[in-house]
XYZ file of C-alpha atoms in Angstrom:
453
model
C 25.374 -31.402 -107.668
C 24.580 -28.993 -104.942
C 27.255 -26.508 -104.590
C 27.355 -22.794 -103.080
C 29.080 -20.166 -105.375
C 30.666 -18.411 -102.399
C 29.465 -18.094 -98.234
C 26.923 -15.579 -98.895
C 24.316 -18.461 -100.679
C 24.277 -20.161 -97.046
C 22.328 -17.442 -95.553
C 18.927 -17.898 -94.740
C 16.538 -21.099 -94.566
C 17.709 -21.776 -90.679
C 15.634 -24.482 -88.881
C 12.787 -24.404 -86.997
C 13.319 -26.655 -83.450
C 10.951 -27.595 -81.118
C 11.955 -26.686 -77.514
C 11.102 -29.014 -74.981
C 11.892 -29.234 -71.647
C 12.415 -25.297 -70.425
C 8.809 -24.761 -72.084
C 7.005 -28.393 -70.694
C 5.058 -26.638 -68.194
C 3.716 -24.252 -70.715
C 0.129 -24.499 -72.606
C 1.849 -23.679 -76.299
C 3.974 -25.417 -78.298
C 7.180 -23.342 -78.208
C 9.401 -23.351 -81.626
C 13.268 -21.751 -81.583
C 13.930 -20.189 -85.502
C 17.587 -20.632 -84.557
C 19.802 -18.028 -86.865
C 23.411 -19.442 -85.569
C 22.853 -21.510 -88.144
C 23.959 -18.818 -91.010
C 27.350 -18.570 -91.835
C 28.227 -15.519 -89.834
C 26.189 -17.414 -86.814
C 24.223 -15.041 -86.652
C 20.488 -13.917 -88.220
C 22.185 -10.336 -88.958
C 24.015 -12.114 -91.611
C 20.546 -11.673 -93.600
C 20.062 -7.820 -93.175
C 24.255 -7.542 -93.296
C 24.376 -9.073 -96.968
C 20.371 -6.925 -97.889
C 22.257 -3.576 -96.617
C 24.725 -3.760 -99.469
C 23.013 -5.310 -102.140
C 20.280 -2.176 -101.945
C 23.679 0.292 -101.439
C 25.158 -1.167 -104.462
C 22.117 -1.347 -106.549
C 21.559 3.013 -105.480
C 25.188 3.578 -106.286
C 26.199 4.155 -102.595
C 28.769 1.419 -102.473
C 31.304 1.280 -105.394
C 34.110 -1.486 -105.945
C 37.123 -1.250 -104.146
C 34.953 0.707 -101.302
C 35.036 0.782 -97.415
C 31.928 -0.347 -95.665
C 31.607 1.442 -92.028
C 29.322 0.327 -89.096
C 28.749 0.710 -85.787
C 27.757 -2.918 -84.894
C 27.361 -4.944 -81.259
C 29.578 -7.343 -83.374
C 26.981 -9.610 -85.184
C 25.824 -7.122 -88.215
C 29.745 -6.482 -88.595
C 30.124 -10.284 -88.631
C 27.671 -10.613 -91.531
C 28.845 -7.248 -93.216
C 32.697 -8.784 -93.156
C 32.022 -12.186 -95.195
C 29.874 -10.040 -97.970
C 32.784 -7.659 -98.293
C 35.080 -10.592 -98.627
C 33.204 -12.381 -101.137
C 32.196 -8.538 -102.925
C 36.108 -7.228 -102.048
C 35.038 -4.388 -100.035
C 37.214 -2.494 -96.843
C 35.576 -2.572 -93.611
C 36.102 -0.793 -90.612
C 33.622 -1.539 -87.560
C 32.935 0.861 -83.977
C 31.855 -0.881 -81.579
C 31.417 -0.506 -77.779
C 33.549 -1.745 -74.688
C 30.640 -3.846 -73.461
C 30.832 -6.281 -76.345
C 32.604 -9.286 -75.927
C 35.936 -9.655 -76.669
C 35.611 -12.676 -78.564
C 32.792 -10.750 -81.145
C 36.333 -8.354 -81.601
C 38.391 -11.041 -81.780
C 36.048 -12.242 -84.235
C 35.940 -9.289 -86.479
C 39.354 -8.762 -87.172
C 39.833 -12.513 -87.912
C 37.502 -11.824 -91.259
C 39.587 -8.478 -92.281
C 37.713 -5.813 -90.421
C 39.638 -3.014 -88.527
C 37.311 -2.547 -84.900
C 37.645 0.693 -83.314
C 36.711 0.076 -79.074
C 34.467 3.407 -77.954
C 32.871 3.633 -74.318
C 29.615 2.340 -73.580
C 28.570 4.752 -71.289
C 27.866 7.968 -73.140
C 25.107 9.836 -75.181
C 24.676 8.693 -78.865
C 25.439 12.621 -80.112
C 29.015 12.464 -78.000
C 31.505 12.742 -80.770
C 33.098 9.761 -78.490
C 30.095 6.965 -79.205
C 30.453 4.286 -81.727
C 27.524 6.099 -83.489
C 29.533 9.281 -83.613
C 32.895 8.091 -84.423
C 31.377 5.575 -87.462
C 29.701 8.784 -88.724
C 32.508 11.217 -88.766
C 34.576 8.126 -90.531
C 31.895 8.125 -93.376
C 32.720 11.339 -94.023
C 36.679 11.605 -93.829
C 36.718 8.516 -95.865
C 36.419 8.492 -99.912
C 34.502 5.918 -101.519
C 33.390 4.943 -98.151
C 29.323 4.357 -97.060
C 28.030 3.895 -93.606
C 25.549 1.136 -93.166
C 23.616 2.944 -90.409
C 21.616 -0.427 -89.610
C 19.496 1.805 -87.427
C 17.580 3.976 -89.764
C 18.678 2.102 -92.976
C 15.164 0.352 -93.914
C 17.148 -2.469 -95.774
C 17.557 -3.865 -92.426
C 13.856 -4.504 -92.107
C 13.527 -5.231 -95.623
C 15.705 -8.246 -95.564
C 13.220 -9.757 -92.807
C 9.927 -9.131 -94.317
C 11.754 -10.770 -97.491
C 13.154 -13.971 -95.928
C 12.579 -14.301 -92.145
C 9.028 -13.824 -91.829
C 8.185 -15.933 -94.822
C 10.393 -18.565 -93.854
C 8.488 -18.941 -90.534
C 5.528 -18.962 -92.216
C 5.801 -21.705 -94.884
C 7.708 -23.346 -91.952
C 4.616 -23.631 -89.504
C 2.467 -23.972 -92.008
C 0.904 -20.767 -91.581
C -0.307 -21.928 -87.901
C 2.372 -19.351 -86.530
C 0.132 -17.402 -82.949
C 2.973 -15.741 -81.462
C 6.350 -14.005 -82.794
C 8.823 -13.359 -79.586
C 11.818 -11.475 -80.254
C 14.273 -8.762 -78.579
C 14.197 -5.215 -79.894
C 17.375 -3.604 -80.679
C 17.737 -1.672 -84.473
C 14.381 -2.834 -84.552
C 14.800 -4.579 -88.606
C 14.088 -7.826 -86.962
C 11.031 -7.572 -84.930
C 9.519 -4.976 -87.285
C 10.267 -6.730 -91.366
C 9.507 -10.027 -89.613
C 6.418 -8.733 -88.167
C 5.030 -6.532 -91.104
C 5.302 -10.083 -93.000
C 3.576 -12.254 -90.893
C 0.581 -9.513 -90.158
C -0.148 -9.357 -93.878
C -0.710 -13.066 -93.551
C -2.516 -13.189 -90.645
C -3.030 -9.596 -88.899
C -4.319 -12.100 -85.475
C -0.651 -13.129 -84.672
C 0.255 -11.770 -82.173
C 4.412 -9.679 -81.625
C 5.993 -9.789 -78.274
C 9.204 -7.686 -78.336
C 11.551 -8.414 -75.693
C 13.865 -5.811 -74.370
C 16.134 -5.297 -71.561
C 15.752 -2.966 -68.080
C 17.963 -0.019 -69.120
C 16.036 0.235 -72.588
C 13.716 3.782 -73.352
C 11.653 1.458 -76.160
C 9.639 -0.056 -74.313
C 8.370 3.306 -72.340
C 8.463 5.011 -76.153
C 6.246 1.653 -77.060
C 3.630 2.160 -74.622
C 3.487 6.381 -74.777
C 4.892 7.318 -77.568
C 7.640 9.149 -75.160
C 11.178 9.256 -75.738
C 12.435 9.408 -71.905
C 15.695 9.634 -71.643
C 15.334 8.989 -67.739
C 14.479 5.686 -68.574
C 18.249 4.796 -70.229
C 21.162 3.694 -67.586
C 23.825 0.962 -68.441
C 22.912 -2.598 -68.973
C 25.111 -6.076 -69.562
C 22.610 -7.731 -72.291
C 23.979 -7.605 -75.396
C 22.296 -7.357 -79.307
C 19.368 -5.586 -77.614
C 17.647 -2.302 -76.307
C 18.383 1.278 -77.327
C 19.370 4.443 -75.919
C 17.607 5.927 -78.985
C 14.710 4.914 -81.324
C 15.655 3.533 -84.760
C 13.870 4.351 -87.903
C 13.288 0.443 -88.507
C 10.484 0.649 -86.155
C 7.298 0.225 -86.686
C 5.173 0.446 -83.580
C 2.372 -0.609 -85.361
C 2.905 -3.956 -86.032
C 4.108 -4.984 -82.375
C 1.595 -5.855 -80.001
C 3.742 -6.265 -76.673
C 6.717 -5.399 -74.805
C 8.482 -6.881 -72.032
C 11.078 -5.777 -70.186
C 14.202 -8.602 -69.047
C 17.086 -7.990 -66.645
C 20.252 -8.435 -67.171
C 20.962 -11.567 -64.721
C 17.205 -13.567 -66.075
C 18.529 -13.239 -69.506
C 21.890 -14.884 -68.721
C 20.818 -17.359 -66.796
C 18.372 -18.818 -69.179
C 21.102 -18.321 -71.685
C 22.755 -20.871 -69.552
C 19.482 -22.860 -69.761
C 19.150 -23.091 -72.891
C 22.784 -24.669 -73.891
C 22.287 -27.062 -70.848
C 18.435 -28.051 -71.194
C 17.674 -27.913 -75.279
C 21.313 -28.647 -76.451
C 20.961 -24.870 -78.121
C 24.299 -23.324 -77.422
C 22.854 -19.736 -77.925
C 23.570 -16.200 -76.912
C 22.499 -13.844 -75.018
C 19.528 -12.146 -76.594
C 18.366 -16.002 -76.959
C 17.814 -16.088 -73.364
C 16.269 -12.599 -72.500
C 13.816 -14.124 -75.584
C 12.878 -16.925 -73.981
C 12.775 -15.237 -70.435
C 10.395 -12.967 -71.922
C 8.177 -15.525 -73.240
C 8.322 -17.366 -69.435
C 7.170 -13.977 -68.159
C 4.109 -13.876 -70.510
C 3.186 -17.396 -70.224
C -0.292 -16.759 -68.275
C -1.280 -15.033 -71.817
C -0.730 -18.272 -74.044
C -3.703 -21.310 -74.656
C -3.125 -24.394 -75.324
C -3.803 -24.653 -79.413
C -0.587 -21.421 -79.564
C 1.890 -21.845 -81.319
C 4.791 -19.273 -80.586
C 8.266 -19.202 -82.526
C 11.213 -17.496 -80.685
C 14.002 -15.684 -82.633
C 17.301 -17.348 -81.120
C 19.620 -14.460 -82.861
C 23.570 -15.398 -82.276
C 25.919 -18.542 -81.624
C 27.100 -18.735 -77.814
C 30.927 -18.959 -78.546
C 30.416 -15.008 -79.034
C 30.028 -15.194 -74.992
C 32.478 -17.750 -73.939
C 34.380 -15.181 -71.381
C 30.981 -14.019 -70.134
C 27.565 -15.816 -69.657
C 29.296 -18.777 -69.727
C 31.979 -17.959 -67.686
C 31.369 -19.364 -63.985
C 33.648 -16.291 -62.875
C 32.100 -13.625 -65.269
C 28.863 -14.424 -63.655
C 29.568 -14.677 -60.186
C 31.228 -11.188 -59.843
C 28.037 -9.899 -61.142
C 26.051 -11.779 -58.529
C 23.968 -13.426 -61.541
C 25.052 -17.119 -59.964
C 23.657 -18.677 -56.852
C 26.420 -20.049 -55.851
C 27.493 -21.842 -52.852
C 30.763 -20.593 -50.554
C 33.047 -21.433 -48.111
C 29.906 -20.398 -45.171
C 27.566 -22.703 -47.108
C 30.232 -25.218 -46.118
C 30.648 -24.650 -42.441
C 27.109 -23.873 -41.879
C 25.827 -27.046 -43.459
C 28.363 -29.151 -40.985
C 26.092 -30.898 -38.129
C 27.323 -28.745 -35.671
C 29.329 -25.781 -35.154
C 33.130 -27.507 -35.051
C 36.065 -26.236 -33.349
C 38.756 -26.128 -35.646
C 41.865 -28.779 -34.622
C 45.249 -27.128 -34.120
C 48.872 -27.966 -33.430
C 51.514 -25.363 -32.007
C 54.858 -25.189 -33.754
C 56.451 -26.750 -30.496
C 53.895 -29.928 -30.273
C 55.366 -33.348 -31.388
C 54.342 -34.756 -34.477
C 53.077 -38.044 -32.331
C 50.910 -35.590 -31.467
C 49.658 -34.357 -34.515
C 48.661 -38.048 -35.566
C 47.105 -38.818 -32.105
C 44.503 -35.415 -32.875
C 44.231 -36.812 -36.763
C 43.116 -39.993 -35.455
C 41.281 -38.926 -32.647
C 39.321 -36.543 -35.036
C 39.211 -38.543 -38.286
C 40.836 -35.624 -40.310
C 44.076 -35.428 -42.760
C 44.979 -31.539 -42.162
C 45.681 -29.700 -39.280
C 46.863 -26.234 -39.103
C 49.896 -25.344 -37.499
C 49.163 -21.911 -35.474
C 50.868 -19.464 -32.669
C 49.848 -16.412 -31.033
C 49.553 -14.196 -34.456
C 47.265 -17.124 -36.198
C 48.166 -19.854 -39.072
C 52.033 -20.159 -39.818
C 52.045 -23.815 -41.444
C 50.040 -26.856 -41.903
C 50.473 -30.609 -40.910
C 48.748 -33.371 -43.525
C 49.066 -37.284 -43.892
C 50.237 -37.228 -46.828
C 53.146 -35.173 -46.185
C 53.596 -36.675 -42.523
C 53.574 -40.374 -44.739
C 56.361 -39.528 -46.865
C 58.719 -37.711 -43.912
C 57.833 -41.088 -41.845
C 59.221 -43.654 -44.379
C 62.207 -41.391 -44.344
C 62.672 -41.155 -40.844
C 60.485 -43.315 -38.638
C 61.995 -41.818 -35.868
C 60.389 -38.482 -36.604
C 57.587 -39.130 -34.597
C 59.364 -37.241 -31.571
C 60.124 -34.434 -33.980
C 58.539 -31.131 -33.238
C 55.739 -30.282 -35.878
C 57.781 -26.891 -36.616
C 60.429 -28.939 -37.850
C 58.459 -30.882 -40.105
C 55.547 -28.965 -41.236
C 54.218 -27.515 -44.909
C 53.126 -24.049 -46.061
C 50.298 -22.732 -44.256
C 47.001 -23.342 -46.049
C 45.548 -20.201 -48.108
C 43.193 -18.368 -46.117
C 40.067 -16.570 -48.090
C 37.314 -14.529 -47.823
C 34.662 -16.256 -45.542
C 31.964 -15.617 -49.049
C 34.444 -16.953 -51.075
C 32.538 -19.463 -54.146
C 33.447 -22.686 -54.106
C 34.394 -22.627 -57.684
C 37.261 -20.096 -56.823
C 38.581 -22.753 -53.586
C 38.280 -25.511 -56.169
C 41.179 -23.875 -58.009
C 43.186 -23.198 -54.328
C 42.580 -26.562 -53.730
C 45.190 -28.718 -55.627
C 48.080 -32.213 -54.798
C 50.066 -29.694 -52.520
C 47.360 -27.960 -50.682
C 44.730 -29.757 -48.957
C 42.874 -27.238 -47.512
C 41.989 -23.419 -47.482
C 41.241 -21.718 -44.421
C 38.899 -18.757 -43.462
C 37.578 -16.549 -40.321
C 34.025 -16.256 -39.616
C 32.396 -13.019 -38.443
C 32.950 -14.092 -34.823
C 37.165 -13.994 -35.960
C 37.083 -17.969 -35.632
C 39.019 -19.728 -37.844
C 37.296 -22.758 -40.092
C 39.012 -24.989 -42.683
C 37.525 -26.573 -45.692
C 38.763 -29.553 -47.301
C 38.721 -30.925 -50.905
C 36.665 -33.538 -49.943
C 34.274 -31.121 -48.598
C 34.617 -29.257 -51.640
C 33.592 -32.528 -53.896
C 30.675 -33.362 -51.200
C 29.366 -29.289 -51.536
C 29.346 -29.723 -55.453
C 27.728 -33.066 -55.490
C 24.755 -31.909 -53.546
């Protein structure tokens, strides 16, 4: 039989998949070593569960004792099931970037998560460095991971990632692509795979916002180089002691919005439902392709699970308000229309024979009801079918008398993923005024014929 003692056996020995269609155009052959497939879904699980064992074998961590760690979310995911299985306390920092589902995530496995602000210098006594410190401290029988400077975390790699990748390529591995954050997996996985084969070459990937890759390329920590960034899992404000320089050949630099889209990519294209540093990888790699030959063979470290970003790469609305979308609005509408179309109109005194004669005349279902001051109802068939079998005498009625809520009127950028939800059995249309003050209206069927195209 083939049976686990406990969760922590399960981590490690994650496949190695072939990518296909993002990477056809490319000379290489382009392997994913996807790490959502540990039990914590992430590849921190392996540097997580190294951490303690080395604590525990130096007498830093004692039974019954709290483990502390400033963590994106991923390393505290991996630290939480070891100090379930091992019966340890934890108690994570983390910053108010970070999703809410990594949180959500946390506390599900026992951890207390203390929220700190993103946007401040790692000495402020108010930065999840800081405040996981100071904990350490107040805390008996307590040790702080400190996955930045603690060489476990680069340990754990040189012991089971790069090796892995090795046997799994057969020792044909060219290229090693992977995002730099505490810098354990980049650097073990690298130091591994160089004392193979010192010819393979390292691409780190990290994100605009990021001093490493400026410190990469002159040995200068500018702290001119730092501002805030959306990526997650990646880039410093500060360089780790896991680095080694040394053993990293390359760095590239991502933004925020290519990262997230390819994210997006990724889940839609390969089937690989990854996160975020998975698609600042793989953007990297696209932005170095002129350096790869056809015999290459380059493996790309796809780090987390994508349900950690469920409420923000892949959320339509998350990415639109940060313009990373291309997305098409209510103008895109009227400005693809054949020509420039007054909008039709009834006034609150007109007849509602009327109203049909312009629905006919026009081939259209809704009509606006307007005075002086602008909208103040709405006419459709399908309401004007309903009132009709009641009363087929209504025809003579005045269309005050008998008309519906005015339609919604939005924003003339408005996406057409937000008038998709205004858009519903008792509201046929949204309305909106161009720059000129005219007033257009947009249908669902418009709506349906926008996303089709």
């Amino acid at each position: 039989m083939d049976i686990k003692n406990n969760i922590l056996e399960t981590i490690g020995n994650t496949p190695l998949i072939k990518l296909n269609k993002i990477t056809k155009d490319l000379p290489a052959t382009v392997l994913a070593k996807v790490d959502y497939f540990n039990p914590g879904n992430s590849i921190k699980d392996r540097m997580a569960l190294k951490m303690i064992e080395v604590a525990e074998k130096e007498g830093k961590l004692k039974p019954g004792g709290t483990i502390i760690e400033c963590t994106s979310g991923n390393t505290g995911m991996g630290l939480a099931l070891a100090a379930c299985v091992k019966g340890y306390k934890c108690i994570f920092t983390t910053t108010d970037k970070q999703s809410k589902e990594k949180m959500d995530i946390l506390k599900a496995v026992g951890a207390e998560v203390i929220v700190c602000p993103t946007n401040v210098e790692p000495d402020d006594p108010r930065s999840y460095y800081s405040i996981a410190r100071r904990l350490a401290k107040e805390i008996p029988n307590s040790f702080h991971c400190n996955q930045y400077d603690n060489l476990a975390n680069r340990l754990a790699h040189y012991e089971t990632t790069g090796p892995e990748i090795w046997e799994q390529t057969d020792g044909k591995i060219t290229h090693l692509v992977c995002t730099a954050g505490t810098g354990g997996t980049v650097t073990g996985t690298a130091m591994y795979l160089k004392e193979k084969n010192p010819n393979i070459q390292i691409w780190a990937i990290d994100v605009y916002g990021s001093l490493l890759t400026k410190y990469f390329r002159t040995g200068e920590v500018d702290m001119g180089e730092v501002h805030p960034y959306i990526s997650e899992g990646f880039g410093e404000d500060f360089v780790p002691e896991n680095y080694d320089m040394s053993v990293i050949d390359y760095f590239e630099q991502v933004t925020d919005k290519d990262g997230a889209v390819m994210a997006r990519r990724i889940a839609k294209e390969e089937g690989l439902f990854c996160g975020y540093s998975a698609g600042s990888c793989l953007q990297g790699l696209m932005q170095l392709k002129d350096k790869l030959k056809k015999d290459d063979l380059v493996v790309c470290i796809f780090h987390d699970h994508g349900s950690r970003y469920v409420g923000k790469i892949y959320n339509d609305q998350w990415m639109m308000e940060r313009g990373f979308l291309d997305v098409k609005t209510f103008k895109d509408i009227v400005n693809g229309r054949p020509a420039k179309q007054k909008l039709v109109t009834v006034e609150p005194k007109h007849t509602v024979a009327d109203a049909v004669e312009l629905m006919r005349k026009h081939d259209i279902e809704h009509i606006p009801v307007v005075n002086g001051n602008g909208p103040i109802g709405a006419i459709s068939e399908s309401g004007l079918f309903q009132k009709v079998f009641s009363n087929p005498d209504i025809k003579n009625a005045s269309v005050e008398s008998v008309m519906e809520p005015a339609f919604p009127v939005v924003e003339f950028n408005t996406p057409i993923e937000k008038l998709r939800t205004l858009i519903n059995k008792d509201n046929g249309a949204v309305l909106s005024k161009d720059d000129a003050g005219h007033f257009h209206i947009v249908t669902k069927y418009d709506v349906i014929q926008a996303l089709g195209n």
